[in-house]
Amino acid sequence: MSEQQPPLRPRRETVTYASAVSGDVRPAGAPQPRAGHPPARSEISEQTTLGHTYVRSLMRSQLRAALSALGALALLVGALPPLLAAPVPESVVWVVLGAGLYPVIWGIARWYVRRAERNERDFTGLVEGR
């Protein structure tokens, strides 16, 4: 007695007009591409509560970066009077102010700009759906 195997059925494939015209063949069960705007962009443009939440999160992260930079500058400038009140020659004071202070301020400003740009880039990536 020989056991007979049933014939193999061909794999089922869903064919739509768009896939037939564009030549886009996807296996069954593959996710379809999203059409239209990503949800975050439409939420923001329609000024819904969720869109408001997205914008507020960007504003909070920008405010946090600004306050951090301001705090660092306040600590730096606040530490100057006691430091400069020390009995040191006048040339040392000018070196500290000219060569020591401005590079630190420049570094804080650069950190702030890079942080703000990163926050905006992250927000744009969220909105654009990247």
PDB file of C-alpha atoms in Angstrom:
ATOM      1  CA  MET A   1       0.000   0.000   0.000  1.00  0.00           C
ATOM      2  CA  SER A   2       1.525   3.211  -1.058  1.00  0.00           C
ATOM      3  CA  GLU A   3       0.576   6.437   0.567  1.00  0.00           C
ATOM      4  CA  GLN A   4      -0.306   9.085  -1.878  1.00  0.00           C
ATOM      5  CA  GLN A   5       0.570  12.711  -1.079  1.00  0.00           C
ATOM      6  CA  PRO A   6      -1.921  15.368  -2.018  1.00  0.00           C
ATOM      7  CA  PRO A   7      -0.768  17.641  -4.830  1.00  0.00           C
ATOM      8  CA  LEU A   8       0.915  20.845  -3.722  1.00  0.00           C
ATOM      9  CA  ARG A   9      -1.219  23.886  -4.221  1.00  0.00           C
ATOM     10  CA  PRO A  10       0.348  26.989  -5.733  1.00  0.00           C
ATOM     11  CA  ARG A  11       1.067  29.825  -3.326  1.00  0.00           C
ATOM     12  CA  ARG A  12      -1.746  32.339  -3.202  1.00  0.00           C
ATOM     13  CA  GLU A  13      -0.870  35.888  -4.107  1.00  0.00           C
ATOM     14  CA  THR A  14      -3.007  38.980  -3.913  1.00  0.00           C
ATOM     15  CA  VAL A  15      -2.824  41.033  -7.078  1.00  0.00           C
ATOM     16  CA  THR A  16      -4.171  44.551  -7.187  1.00  0.00           C
ATOM     17  CA  TYR A  17      -4.285  47.032 -10.002  1.00  0.00           C
ATOM     18  CA  ALA A  18      -1.560  49.191  -8.430  1.00  0.00           C
ATOM     19  CA  SER A  19       0.833  46.274  -7.980  1.00  0.00           C
ATOM     20  CA  ALA A  20       0.145  45.020 -11.492  1.00  0.00           C
ATOM     21  CA  VAL A  21       0.741  48.407 -13.101  1.00  0.00           C
ATOM     22  CA  SER A  22       3.825  49.403 -11.112  1.00  0.00           C
ATOM     23  CA  GLY A  23       5.329  45.958 -11.116  1.00  0.00           C
ATOM     24  CA  ASP A  24       5.412  46.093  -7.311  1.00  0.00           C
ATOM     25  CA  VAL A  25       5.048  42.517  -6.174  1.00  0.00           C
ATOM     26  CA  ARG A  26       4.810  41.919  -2.442  1.00  0.00           C
ATOM     27  CA  PRO A  27       4.414  38.593  -0.749  1.00  0.00           C
ATOM     28  CA  ALA A  28       1.085  37.950   0.907  1.00  0.00           C
ATOM     29  CA  GLY A  29       0.873  39.563   4.326  1.00  0.00           C
ATOM     30  CA  ALA A  30       3.533  42.187   3.626  1.00  0.00           C
ATOM     31  CA  PRO A  31       2.686  45.615   5.020  1.00  0.00           C
ATOM     32  CA  GLN A  32       1.247  48.083   2.566  1.00  0.00           C
ATOM     33  CA  PRO A  33       2.917  51.488   2.227  1.00  0.00           C
ATOM     34  CA  ARG A  34       1.227  54.319   4.070  1.00  0.00           C
ATOM     35  CA  ALA A  35      -0.531  56.844   1.945  1.00  0.00           C
ATOM     36  CA  GLY A  36      -0.967  60.521   2.734  1.00  0.00           C
ATOM     37  CA  HIS A  37       0.679  62.501   5.477  1.00  0.00           C
ATOM     38  CA  PRO A  38       2.096  60.844   8.537  1.00  0.00           C
ATOM     39  CA  PRO A  39      -0.248  61.123  11.508  1.00  0.00           C
ATOM     40  CA  ALA A  40       1.956  63.511  13.476  1.00  0.00           C
ATOM     41  CA  ARG A  41       1.998  66.093  10.695  1.00  0.00           C
ATOM     42  CA  SER A  42      -1.760  66.017  10.275  1.00  0.00           C
ATOM     43  CA  GLU A  43      -2.240  66.186  14.048  1.00  0.00           C
ATOM     44  CA  ILE A  44      -0.128  69.333  14.187  1.00  0.00           C
ATOM     45  CA  SER A  45      -1.690  70.992  11.154  1.00  0.00           C
ATOM     46  CA  GLU A  46      -5.205  70.263  12.399  1.00  0.00           C
ATOM     47  CA  GLN A  47      -4.242  71.637  15.839  1.00  0.00           C
ATOM     48  CA  THR A  48      -5.557  68.650  17.747  1.00  0.00           C
ATOM     49  CA  THR A  49      -4.693  67.878  21.347  1.00  0.00           C
ATOM     50  CA  LEU A  50      -2.074  65.356  20.247  1.00  0.00           C
ATOM     51  CA  GLY A  51      -0.525  67.872  17.840  1.00  0.00           C
ATOM     52  CA  HIS A  52      -0.432  70.414  20.647  1.00  0.00           C
ATOM     53  CA  THR A  53       1.348  67.835  22.797  1.00  0.00           C
ATOM     54  CA  TYR A  54       3.982  67.257  20.089  1.00  0.00           C
ATOM     55  CA  VAL A  55       4.679  70.981  19.779  1.00  0.00           C
ATOM     56  CA  ARG A  56       4.778  71.443  23.554  1.00  0.00           C
ATOM     57  CA  SER A  57       7.321  68.634  23.874  1.00  0.00           C
ATOM     58  CA  LEU A  58       9.565  70.425  21.358  1.00  0.00           C
ATOM     59  CA  MET A  59       9.146  73.696  23.245  1.00  0.00           C
ATOM     60  CA  ARG A  60       9.945  72.006  26.573  1.00  0.00           C
ATOM     61  CA  SER A  61      13.110  70.415  25.220  1.00  0.00           C
ATOM     62  CA  GLN A  62      14.210  73.749  23.721  1.00  0.00           C
ATOM     63  CA  LEU A  63      13.474  75.522  27.012  1.00  0.00           C
ATOM     64  CA  ARG A  64      15.404  72.876  28.947  1.00  0.00           C
ATOM     65  CA  ALA A  65      18.439  73.389  26.706  1.00  0.00           C
ATOM     66  CA  ALA A  66      18.194  77.179  27.021  1.00  0.00           C
ATOM     67  CA  LEU A  67      17.909  77.066  30.804  1.00  0.00           C
ATOM     68  CA  SER A  68      20.853  74.694  31.024  1.00  0.00           C
ATOM     69  CA  ALA A  69      23.012  77.051  28.961  1.00  0.00           C
ATOM     70  CA  LEU A  70      21.807  80.035  30.989  1.00  0.00           C
ATOM     71  CA  GLY A  71      22.597  78.217  34.235  1.00  0.00           C
ATOM     72  CA  ALA A  72      26.110  77.386  33.064  1.00  0.00           C
ATOM     73  CA  LEU A  73      26.690  81.012  32.061  1.00  0.00           C
ATOM     74  CA  ALA A  74      25.298  82.267  35.383  1.00  0.00           C
ATOM     75  CA  LEU A  75      27.663  79.976  37.300  1.00  0.00           C
ATOM     76  CA  LEU A  76      30.568  81.123  35.176  1.00  0.00           C
ATOM     77  CA  VAL A  77      29.827  84.841  35.514  1.00  0.00           C
ATOM     78  CA  GLY A  78      28.827  84.490  39.177  1.00  0.00           C
ATOM     79  CA  ALA A  79      32.163  82.920  40.002  1.00  0.00           C
ATOM     80  CA  LEU A  80      34.124  85.815  38.475  1.00  0.00           C
ATOM     81  CA  PRO A  81      33.816  88.495  41.216  1.00  0.00           C
ATOM     82  CA  PRO A  82      35.244  86.320  44.022  1.00  0.00           C
ATOM     83  CA  LEU A  83      37.896  85.019  41.653  1.00  0.00           C
ATOM     84  CA  LEU A  84      38.897  88.488  40.483  1.00  0.00           C
ATOM     85  CA  ALA A  85      38.827  89.916  44.020  1.00  0.00           C
ATOM     86  CA  ALA A  86      41.892  87.858  44.848  1.00  0.00           C
ATOM     87  CA  PRO A  87      45.093  89.873  45.099  1.00  0.00           C
ATOM     88  CA  VAL A  88      46.643  89.023  41.735  1.00  0.00           C
ATOM     89  CA  PRO A  89      48.448  91.209  39.208  1.00  0.00           C
ATOM     90  CA  GLU A  90      46.288  93.056  36.725  1.00  0.00           C
ATOM     91  CA  SER A  91      47.763  91.152  33.785  1.00  0.00           C
ATOM     92  CA  VAL A  92      46.466  87.851  35.239  1.00  0.00           C
ATOM     93  CA  VAL A  93      42.974  89.331  35.467  1.00  0.00           C
ATOM     94  CA  TRP A  94      43.074  90.312  31.782  1.00  0.00           C
ATOM     95  CA  VAL A  95      44.378  86.897  30.771  1.00  0.00           C
ATOM     96  CA  VAL A  96      41.579  85.197  32.728  1.00  0.00           C
ATOM     97  CA  LEU A  97      38.958  87.478  31.196  1.00  0.00           C
ATOM     98  CA  GLY A  98      40.309  87.444  27.652  1.00  0.00           C
ATOM     99  CA  ALA A  99      41.768  84.018  27.170  1.00  0.00           C
ATOM    100  CA  GLY A 100      39.913  81.992  29.778  1.00  0.00           C
ATOM    101  CA  LEU A 101      36.372  83.345  29.786  1.00  0.00           C
ATOM    102  CA  TYR A 102      35.491  83.773  26.117  1.00  0.00           C
ATOM    103  CA  PRO A 103      36.397  80.261  24.950  1.00  0.00           C
ATOM    104  CA  VAL A 104      34.191  78.834  27.704  1.00  0.00           C
ATOM    105  CA  ILE A 105      31.305  81.120  26.696  1.00  0.00           C
ATOM    106  CA  TRP A 106      31.838  80.122  23.060  1.00  0.00           C
ATOM    107  CA  GLY A 107      31.752  76.438  24.048  1.00  0.00           C
ATOM    108  CA  ILE A 108      28.498  76.858  25.960  1.00  0.00           C
ATOM    109  CA  ALA A 109      26.957  78.744  23.027  1.00  0.00           C
ATOM    110  CA  ARG A 110      28.073  76.059  20.592  1.00  0.00           C
ATOM    111  CA  TRP A 111      26.645  73.323  22.824  1.00  0.00           C
ATOM    112  CA  TYR A 112      23.329  75.171  22.988  1.00  0.00           C
ATOM    113  CA  VAL A 113      23.064  75.624  19.214  1.00  0.00           C
ATOM    114  CA  ARG A 114      23.915  71.978  18.542  1.00  0.00           C
ATOM    115  CA  ARG A 115      21.393  70.837  21.156  1.00  0.00           C
ATOM    116  CA  ALA A 116      18.656  73.062  19.721  1.00  0.00           C
ATOM    117  CA  GLU A 117      19.341  71.800  16.200  1.00  0.00           C
ATOM    118  CA  ARG A 118      19.250  68.199  17.411  1.00  0.00           C
ATOM    119  CA  ASN A 119      15.918  68.803  19.144  1.00  0.00           C
ATOM    120  CA  GLU A 120      14.487  70.259  15.937  1.00  0.00           C
ATOM    121  CA  ARG A 121      15.918  67.421  13.853  1.00  0.00           C
ATOM    122  CA  ASP A 122      14.362  64.841  16.188  1.00  0.00           C
ATOM    123  CA  PHE A 123      11.024  66.659  16.045  1.00  0.00           C
ATOM    124  CA  THR A 124      11.159  66.855  12.257  1.00  0.00           C
ATOM    125  CA  GLY A 125      11.942  63.143  12.106  1.00  0.00           C
ATOM    126  CA  LEU A 126       8.903  62.462  14.281  1.00  0.00           C
ATOM    127  CA  VAL A 127       6.632  64.622  12.166  1.00  0.00           C
ATOM    128  CA  GLU A 128       7.967  63.407   8.812  1.00  0.00           C
ATOM    129  CA  GLY A 129       7.767  59.788   9.946  1.00  0.00           C
ATOM    130  CA  ARG A 130      11.455  58.985   9.307  1.00  0.00           C
TER     131      ARG A 130
END
